[in-house]
Every structure is written in structure tokens, then in C-alpha cells.
Short mmCIF file of C-alpha atoms in Angstrom, two decimals:
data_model
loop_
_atom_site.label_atom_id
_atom_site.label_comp_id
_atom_site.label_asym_id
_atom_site.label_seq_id
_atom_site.Cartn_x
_atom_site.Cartn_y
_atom_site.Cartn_z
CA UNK A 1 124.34 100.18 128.03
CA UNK A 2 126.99 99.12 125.10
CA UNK A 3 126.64 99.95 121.90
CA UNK A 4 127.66 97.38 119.03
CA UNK A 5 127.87 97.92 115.71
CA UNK A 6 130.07 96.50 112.38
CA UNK A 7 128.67 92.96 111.65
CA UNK A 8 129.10 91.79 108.36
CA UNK A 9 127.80 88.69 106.73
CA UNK A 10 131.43 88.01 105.78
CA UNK A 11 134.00 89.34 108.24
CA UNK A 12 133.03 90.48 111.84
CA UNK A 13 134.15 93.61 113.19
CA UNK A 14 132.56 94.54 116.42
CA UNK A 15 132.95 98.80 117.94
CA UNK A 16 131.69 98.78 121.79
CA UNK A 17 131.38 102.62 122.90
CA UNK A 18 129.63 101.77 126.79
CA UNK A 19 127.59 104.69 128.20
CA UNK A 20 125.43 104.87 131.03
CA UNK A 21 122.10 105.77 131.27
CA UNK A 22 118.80 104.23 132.65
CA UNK A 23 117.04 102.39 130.12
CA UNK A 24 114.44 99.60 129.97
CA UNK A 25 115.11 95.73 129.95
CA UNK A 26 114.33 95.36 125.96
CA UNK A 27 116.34 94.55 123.32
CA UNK A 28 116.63 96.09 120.03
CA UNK A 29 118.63 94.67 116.63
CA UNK A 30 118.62 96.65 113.78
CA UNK A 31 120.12 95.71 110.50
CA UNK A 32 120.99 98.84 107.90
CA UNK A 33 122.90 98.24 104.19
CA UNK A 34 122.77 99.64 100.66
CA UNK A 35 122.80 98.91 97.00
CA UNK A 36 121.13 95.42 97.13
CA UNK A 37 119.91 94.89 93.87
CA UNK A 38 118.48 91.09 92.99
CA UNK A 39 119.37 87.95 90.98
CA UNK A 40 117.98 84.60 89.61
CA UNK A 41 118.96 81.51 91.89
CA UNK A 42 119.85 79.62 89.09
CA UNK A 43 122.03 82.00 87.82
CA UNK A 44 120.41 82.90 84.20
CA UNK A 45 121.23 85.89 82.47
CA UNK A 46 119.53 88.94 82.87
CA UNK A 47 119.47 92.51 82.37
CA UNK A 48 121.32 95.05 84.54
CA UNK A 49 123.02 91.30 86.20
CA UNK A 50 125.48 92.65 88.42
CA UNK A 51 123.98 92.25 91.90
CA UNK A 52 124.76 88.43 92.42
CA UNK A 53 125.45 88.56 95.56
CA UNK A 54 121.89 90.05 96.55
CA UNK A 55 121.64 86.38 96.82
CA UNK A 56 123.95 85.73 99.71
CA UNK A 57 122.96 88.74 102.03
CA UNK A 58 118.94 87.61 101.29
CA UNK A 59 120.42 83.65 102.55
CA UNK A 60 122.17 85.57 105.27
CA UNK A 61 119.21 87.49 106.87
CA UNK A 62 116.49 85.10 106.23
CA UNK A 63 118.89 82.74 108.49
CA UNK A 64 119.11 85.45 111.05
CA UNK A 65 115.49 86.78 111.32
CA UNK A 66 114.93 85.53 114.84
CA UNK A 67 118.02 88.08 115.69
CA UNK A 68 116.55 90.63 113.69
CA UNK A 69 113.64 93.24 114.21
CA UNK A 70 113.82 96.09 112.16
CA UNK A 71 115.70 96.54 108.67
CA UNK A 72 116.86 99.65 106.40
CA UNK A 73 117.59 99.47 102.94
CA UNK A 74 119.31 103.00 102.37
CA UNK A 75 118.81 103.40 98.91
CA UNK A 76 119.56 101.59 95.37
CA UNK A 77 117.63 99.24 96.31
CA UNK A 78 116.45 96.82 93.06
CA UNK A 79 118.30 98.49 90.25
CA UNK A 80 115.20 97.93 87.85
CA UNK A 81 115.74 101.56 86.19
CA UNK A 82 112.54 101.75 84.41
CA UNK A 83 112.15 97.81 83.77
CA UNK A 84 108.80 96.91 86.22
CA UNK A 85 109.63 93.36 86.54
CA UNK A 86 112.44 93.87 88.14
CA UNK A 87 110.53 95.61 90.81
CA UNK A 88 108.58 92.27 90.80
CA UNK A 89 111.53 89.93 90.75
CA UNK A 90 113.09 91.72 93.81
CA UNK A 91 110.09 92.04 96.14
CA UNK A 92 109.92 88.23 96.04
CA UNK A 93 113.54 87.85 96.39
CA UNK A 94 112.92 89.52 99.37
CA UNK A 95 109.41 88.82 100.66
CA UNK A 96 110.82 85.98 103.43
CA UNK A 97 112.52 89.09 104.93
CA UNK A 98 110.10 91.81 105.03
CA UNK A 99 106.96 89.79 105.45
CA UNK A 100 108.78 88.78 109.35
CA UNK A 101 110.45 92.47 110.24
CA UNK A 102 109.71 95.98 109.03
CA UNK A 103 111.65 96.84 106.21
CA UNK A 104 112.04 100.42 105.79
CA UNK A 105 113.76 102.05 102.85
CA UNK A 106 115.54 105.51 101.65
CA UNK A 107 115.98 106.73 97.90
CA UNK A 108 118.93 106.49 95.83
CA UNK A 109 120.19 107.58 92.35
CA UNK A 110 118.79 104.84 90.94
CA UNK A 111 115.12 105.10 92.22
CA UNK A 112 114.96 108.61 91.82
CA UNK A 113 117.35 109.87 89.66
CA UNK A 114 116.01 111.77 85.72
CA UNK A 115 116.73 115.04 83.91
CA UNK A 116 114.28 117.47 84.44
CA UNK A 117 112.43 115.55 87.27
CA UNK A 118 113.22 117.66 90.12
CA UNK A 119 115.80 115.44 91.34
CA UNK A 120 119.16 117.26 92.74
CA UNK A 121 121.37 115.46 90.70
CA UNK A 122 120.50 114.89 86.66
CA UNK A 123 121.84 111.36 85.70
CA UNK A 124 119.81 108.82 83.85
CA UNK A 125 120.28 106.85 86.72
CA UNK A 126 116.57 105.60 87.80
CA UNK A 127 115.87 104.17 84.03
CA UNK A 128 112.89 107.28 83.71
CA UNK A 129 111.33 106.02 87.66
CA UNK A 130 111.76 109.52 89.04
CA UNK A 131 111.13 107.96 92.03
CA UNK A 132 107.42 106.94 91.65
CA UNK A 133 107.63 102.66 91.76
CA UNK A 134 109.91 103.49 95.16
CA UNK A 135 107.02 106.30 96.50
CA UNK A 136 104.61 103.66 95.60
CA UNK A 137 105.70 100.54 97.02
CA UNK A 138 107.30 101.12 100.06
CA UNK A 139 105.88 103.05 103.13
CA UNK A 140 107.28 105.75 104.66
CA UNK A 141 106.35 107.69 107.55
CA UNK A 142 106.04 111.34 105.86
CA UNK A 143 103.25 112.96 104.35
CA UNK A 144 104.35 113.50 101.12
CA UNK A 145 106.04 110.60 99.76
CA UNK A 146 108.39 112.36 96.89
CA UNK A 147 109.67 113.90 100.03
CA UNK A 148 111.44 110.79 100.56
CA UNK A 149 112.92 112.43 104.41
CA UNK A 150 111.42 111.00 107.58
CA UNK A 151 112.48 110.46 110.51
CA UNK A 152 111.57 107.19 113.03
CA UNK A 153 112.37 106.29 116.80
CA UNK A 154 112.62 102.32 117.77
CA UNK A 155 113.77 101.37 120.87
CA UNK A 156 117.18 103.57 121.91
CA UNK A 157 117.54 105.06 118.61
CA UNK A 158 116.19 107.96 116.60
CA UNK A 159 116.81 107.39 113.09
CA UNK A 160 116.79 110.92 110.84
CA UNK A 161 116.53 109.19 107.03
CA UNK A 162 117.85 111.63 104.48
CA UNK A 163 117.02 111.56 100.74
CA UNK A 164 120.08 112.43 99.17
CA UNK A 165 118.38 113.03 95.75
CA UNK A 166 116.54 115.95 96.73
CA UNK A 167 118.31 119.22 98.00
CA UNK A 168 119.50 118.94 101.77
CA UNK A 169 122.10 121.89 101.69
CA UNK A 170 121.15 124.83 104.21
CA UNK A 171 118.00 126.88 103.12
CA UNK A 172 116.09 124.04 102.02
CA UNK A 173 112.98 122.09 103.29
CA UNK A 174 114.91 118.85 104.04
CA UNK A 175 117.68 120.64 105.59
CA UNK A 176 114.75 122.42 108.05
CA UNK A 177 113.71 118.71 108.35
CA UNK A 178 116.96 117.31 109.38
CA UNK A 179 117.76 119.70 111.83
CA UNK A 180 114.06 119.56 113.60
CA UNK A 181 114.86 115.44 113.51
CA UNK A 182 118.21 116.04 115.27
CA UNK A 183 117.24 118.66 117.45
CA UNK A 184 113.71 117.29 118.88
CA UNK A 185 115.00 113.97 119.96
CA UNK A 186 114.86 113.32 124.07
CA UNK A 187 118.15 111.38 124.58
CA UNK A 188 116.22 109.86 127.75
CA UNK A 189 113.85 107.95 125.28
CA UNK A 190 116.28 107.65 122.54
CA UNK A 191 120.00 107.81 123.47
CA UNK A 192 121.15 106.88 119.91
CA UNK A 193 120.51 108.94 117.54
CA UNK A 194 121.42 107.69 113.65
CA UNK A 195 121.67 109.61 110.64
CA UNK A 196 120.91 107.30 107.61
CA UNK A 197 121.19 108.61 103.79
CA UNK A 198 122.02 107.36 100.63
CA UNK A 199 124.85 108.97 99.01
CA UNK A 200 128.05 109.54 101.48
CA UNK A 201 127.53 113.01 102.67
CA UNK A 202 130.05 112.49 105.42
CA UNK A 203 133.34 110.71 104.93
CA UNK A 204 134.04 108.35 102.07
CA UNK A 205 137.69 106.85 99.93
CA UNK A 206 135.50 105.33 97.61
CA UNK A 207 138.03 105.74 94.23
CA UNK A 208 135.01 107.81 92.31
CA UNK A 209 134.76 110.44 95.68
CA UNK A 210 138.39 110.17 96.13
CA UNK A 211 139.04 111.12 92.71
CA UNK A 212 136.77 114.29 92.96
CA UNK A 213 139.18 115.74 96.24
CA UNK A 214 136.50 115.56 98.36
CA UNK A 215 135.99 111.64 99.98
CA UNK A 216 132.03 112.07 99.62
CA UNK A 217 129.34 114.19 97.74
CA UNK A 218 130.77 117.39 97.13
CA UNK A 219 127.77 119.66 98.35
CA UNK A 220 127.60 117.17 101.38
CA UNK A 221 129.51 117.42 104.04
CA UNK A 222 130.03 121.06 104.74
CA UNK A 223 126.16 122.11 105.05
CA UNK A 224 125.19 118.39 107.56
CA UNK A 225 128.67 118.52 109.54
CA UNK A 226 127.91 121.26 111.69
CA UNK A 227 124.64 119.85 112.92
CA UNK A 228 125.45 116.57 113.96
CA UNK A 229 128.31 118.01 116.08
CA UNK A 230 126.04 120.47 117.41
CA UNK A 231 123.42 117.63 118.64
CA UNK A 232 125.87 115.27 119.10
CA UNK A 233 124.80 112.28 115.99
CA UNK A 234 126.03 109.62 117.21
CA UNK A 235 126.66 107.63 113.68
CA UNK A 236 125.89 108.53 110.02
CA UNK A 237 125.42 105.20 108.07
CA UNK A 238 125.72 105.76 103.86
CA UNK A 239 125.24 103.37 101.13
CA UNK A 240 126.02 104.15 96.87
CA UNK A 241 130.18 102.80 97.66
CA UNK A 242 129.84 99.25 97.61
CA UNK A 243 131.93 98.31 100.04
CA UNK A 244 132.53 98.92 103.76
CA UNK A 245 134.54 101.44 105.87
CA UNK A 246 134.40 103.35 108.91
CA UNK A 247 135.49 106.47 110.15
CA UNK A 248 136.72 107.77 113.72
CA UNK A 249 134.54 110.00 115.34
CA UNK A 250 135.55 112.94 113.13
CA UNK A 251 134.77 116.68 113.11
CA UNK A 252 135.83 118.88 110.16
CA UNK A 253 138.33 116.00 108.89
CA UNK A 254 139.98 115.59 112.63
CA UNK A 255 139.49 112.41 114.80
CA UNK A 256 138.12 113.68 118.15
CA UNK A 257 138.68 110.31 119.83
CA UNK A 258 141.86 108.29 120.15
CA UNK A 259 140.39 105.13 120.50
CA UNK A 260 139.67 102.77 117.35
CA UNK A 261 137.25 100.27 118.84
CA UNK A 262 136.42 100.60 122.40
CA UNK A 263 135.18 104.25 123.30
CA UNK A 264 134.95 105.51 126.49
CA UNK A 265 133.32 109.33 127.80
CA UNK A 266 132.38 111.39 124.77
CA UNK A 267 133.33 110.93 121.52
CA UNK A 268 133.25 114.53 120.55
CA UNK A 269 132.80 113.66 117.06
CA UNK A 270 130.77 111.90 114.71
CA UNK A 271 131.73 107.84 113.21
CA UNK A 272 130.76 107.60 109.49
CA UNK A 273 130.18 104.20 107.53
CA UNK A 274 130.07 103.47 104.52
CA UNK A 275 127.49 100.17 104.36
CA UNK A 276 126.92 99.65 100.65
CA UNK A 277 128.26 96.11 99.89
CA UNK A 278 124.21 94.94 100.31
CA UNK A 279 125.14 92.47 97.11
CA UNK A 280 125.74 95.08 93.68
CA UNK A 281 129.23 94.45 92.52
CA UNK A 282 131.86 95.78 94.77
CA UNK A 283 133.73 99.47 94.57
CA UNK A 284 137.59 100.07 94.96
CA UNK A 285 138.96 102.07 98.20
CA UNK A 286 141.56 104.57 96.77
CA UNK A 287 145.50 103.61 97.17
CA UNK A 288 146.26 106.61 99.69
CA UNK A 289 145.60 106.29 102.83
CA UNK A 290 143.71 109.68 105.16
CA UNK A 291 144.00 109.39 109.07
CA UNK A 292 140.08 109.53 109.78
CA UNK A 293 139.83 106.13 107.92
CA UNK A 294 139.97 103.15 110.25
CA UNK A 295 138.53 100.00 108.77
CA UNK A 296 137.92 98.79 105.40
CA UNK A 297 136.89 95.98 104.18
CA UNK A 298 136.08 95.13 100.28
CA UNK A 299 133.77 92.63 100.87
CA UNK A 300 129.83 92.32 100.80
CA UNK A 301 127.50 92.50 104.15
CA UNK A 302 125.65 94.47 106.22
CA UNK A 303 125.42 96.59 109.47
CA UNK A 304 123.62 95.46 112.70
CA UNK A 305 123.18 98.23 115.66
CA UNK A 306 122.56 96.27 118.63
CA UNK A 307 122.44 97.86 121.85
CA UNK A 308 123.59 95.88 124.57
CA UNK A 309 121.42 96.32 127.94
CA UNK A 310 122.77 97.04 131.60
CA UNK A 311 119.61 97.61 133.92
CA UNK A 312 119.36 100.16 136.27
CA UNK A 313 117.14 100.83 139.19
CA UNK A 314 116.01 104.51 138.84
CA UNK A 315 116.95 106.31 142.37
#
């Protein structure tokens, strides 16, 4: 089996890491992006209007559906911050889409985020939502939906969905949560196993996490990194920088792997990528330049995972 990732609705870039393993003849094509947002087609004035091209990425998939069979929106996903007809204008923006495929979704800043709410962070960000329209709307596979952490296998891939608005640092529930997801997969079944999550918690040089000295949330990285190396996470995929980039496989700010695009053996590391250019105007990279960062592109588009099938007989 190969395993493909890195195309964008506007540039192609295409990462083949081959492994072998025995696997069944299926095929599975999974698209992942943030910070969509919406926008009227004839191009009237609105409020919050600054997710234009929402437009182009809804074209692009609704072109693509037969190539297409399973979706996530990682978070910031309408931008309607309090205003309920937003929620309506974007659900028929995108109804073509997630009437065909399933359309799964994680919660960002601005579905969740209030002062006082129980959110992790306290910005005004969610518009007074705390979270509720997104609990309400969308399904997710957990029992308590303001838990907004699940976790969901398709095909080759476990995908461990973190909410980045609640607390995932070690000693909490959704840190017990992620580990369980990472640690109970069988790699038989599910060979690829994803982390997904709003906010970067790995490896960002988004200007605004750049500026801070870290490249990503500042509570993120050091509590998560130690787990995916220890059961071996394959990729972490991030939206909230509205752009794209990806990592090496990296460990504790070190590329494990020499290779940029075709990987070979183990990788010994996890690759990070930043996949937030979903149509809400676009973010700056910062002007320096840090080794672990090996593709950027400031452009909009998503992320398709697409596993690439070699059959073999089992002995």
C-alpha cells in the first residue's frame, strides 16, 4: 500500500510513504480542511464577508464527489458567531456535498469559543454559540456532544478528532480520551492512524504562532507530542492558519526522516499540516525560515488521504 496525501484545489503536491501490509481490495478517499466559512454567489454584502472563497472549494468538491467518500471539516466551520442565519446560509451552501458523503466536523474558536462558558480559551470568538448550534447540528459519534472528542475508523485509517476548545493537556478527560484512541487501534484493521484537531497543537509558522515563540498553541505540543511518538501517529492534520504547510516527520522539533516526499521504512516521527485555507481569507507564513518546515503554500484548498492499494495473498 502507498499512502498519498497534499492535494489542493489550487496547486498539487503529492507525499507517497509505501508500506507493506495485507489489506483488502477497497478504496478509500478522504478529504479533511478548515476554516470554511460561506458566501453569497452573487457576491452581495454581508456580515462577517470574508470567506469568499468558501465558494470555490464548495465548486471544487461538488465536481469531485464521485472521488470522494468521506469529508472532515476540522473546525471554524460557518463563522456565524451568534447570527442563526448564517448557520442556515451555510448548510445550503453546502448541502450538494454532505447530502452525497458523510461530512463529519470538529469544533473551533469560533463555534465554541465565550467567557465563562467552560471553554479553554476565553475569546468572544463563537458570537455567544458556546458551542450549542455546532452540538446541535452536526453528529458526532460521542455520547456527550459538548465533549466535542471522538474518535472514528474508515477503511485503513483511525481518525482520533480532538476538540481543541476544551482542555486536552495531561490529567484531563480528553487527554484520557486521546490516548485510549491512539493506543486501542489494531494497525492490522487500520494501518493509518490520523490525528485531526482544530487549533495547531503540533507544528505551525503561522505569523500569529510564530510571533508567540512557540509555532502552534502554546499548551499544545508538549502534553500530545509524546503520545503520538509513542504509538507511532502517523499524521496530525490542523486547521485555524489559513493557509497550508507541512512538516517532516518531526519529534521534539527534529526531523526523524531525511526524505521530503517519498518515505521509505519508518518515519520515526510524526508529519504535521496545517490545512486551513478551506475558503476564510488567507494567513501570512512568518519571514524566517525553521528546518522542520517543508512546504508552504499561501493559497486556498484542501487535503485528500488516499491510500493507494497493492493486494496481497495472505500466506
Amino acid at each position: 500500500m502507498e499512502r498519498m496525501f497534499g492535494v489542493k484545489n489550487t496547486s498539487l503536491e503529492h507525499l507517497l510513504i509505501p508500506v507493506k501490509i495485507l489489506v483488502k481490495n477497497s478504496l478509500q478517499r478522504v478529504v479533511i480542511f478548515g476554516d470554511m466559512g460561506k458566501a453569497e454567489v452573487d457576491g452581495s454584502n454581508e456580515y462577517n464577508d470574508f470567506q469568499h472563497a468558501s465558494l470555490n472549494t464548495t465548486k471544487q468538491l461538488i465536481r469531485d464527489l464521485n472521488n470522494i467518500d468521506l469529508i472532515f471539516l476540522i473546525g471554524d466551520i460557518c463563522y456565524a458567531n451568534g447570527y442563526l442565519s448564517q448557520w442556515d446560509q451555510f448548510t445550503a451552501q453546502v448541502e450538494p456535498i454532505a447530502s452525497a458523503v458523510p461530512f463529519m466536523v470538529a469544533s473551533g474558536n469560533h463555534e465554541r469559543d465565550w467567557p465563562g462558558s467552560g471553554s479553554f480559551y476565553e475569546d468572544k470568538d463563537s458570537g455567544g454559540e458556546c458551542g450549542v448550534v455546532a452540538e446541535t447540528m452536526f453528529y458526532v459519534p460521542t455520547e456527550n456532544r459538548a465533549k466535542f472528542w471522538y474518535s472514528t475508523d474508515y477503511g485503513m485509517f483511525r481518525f482520533c478528532v480532538a476538540d481543541t476548545e476544551h482542555d486536552w493537556r495531561e490529567g484531563t478527560e480528553q487527554y484520557e480520551f486521546i490516548e485510549h484512541c491512539l493506543a486501542s487501534v489494531d494497525r492490522q484493521k487500520q494501518p493509518w492512524l490520523i490525528f485531526l484537531a482544530h487549533r495547531v497543537l503540533g507544528y505551525s509558522s503561522a505569523t500569529f504562532y510564530a510571533d508567540t515563540g512557540s509555532f502552534g498553541e502554546p499548551m499544545g505540543r508538549e502534553s500530545l507530542q509524546k503520545l503520538w511518538q509513542k504509538y507511532k501517529v502517523d499524521i496530525a492534520i490542523y486547521g485555524h492558519a489559513h493557509h497550508y504547510e507541512r512538516t517532516c516527520p518531526v519529534y521534539q522539533n527534529i526531523c526523524t526522516n531525511k526524505e521530503k516526499q517519498h518515505y521509505t521504512g519508518p518515519m520515526n516521527g510524526t508529519i504535521h499540516v496545517v490545512a486551513g485555507g478551506g475558503g476564510a481569507a488567507l494567513a501570512e507564513f512568518a519571514a524566517l525560515n525553521v528546518t522542520w518546515s517543508f512546504f508552504k503554500d499561501y493559497d486556498f484548498g484542501f487535503v485528500k488521504l488516499t491510500p493507494i492499494i497493492r493486494i496481497q495473498e495472505e500466506q
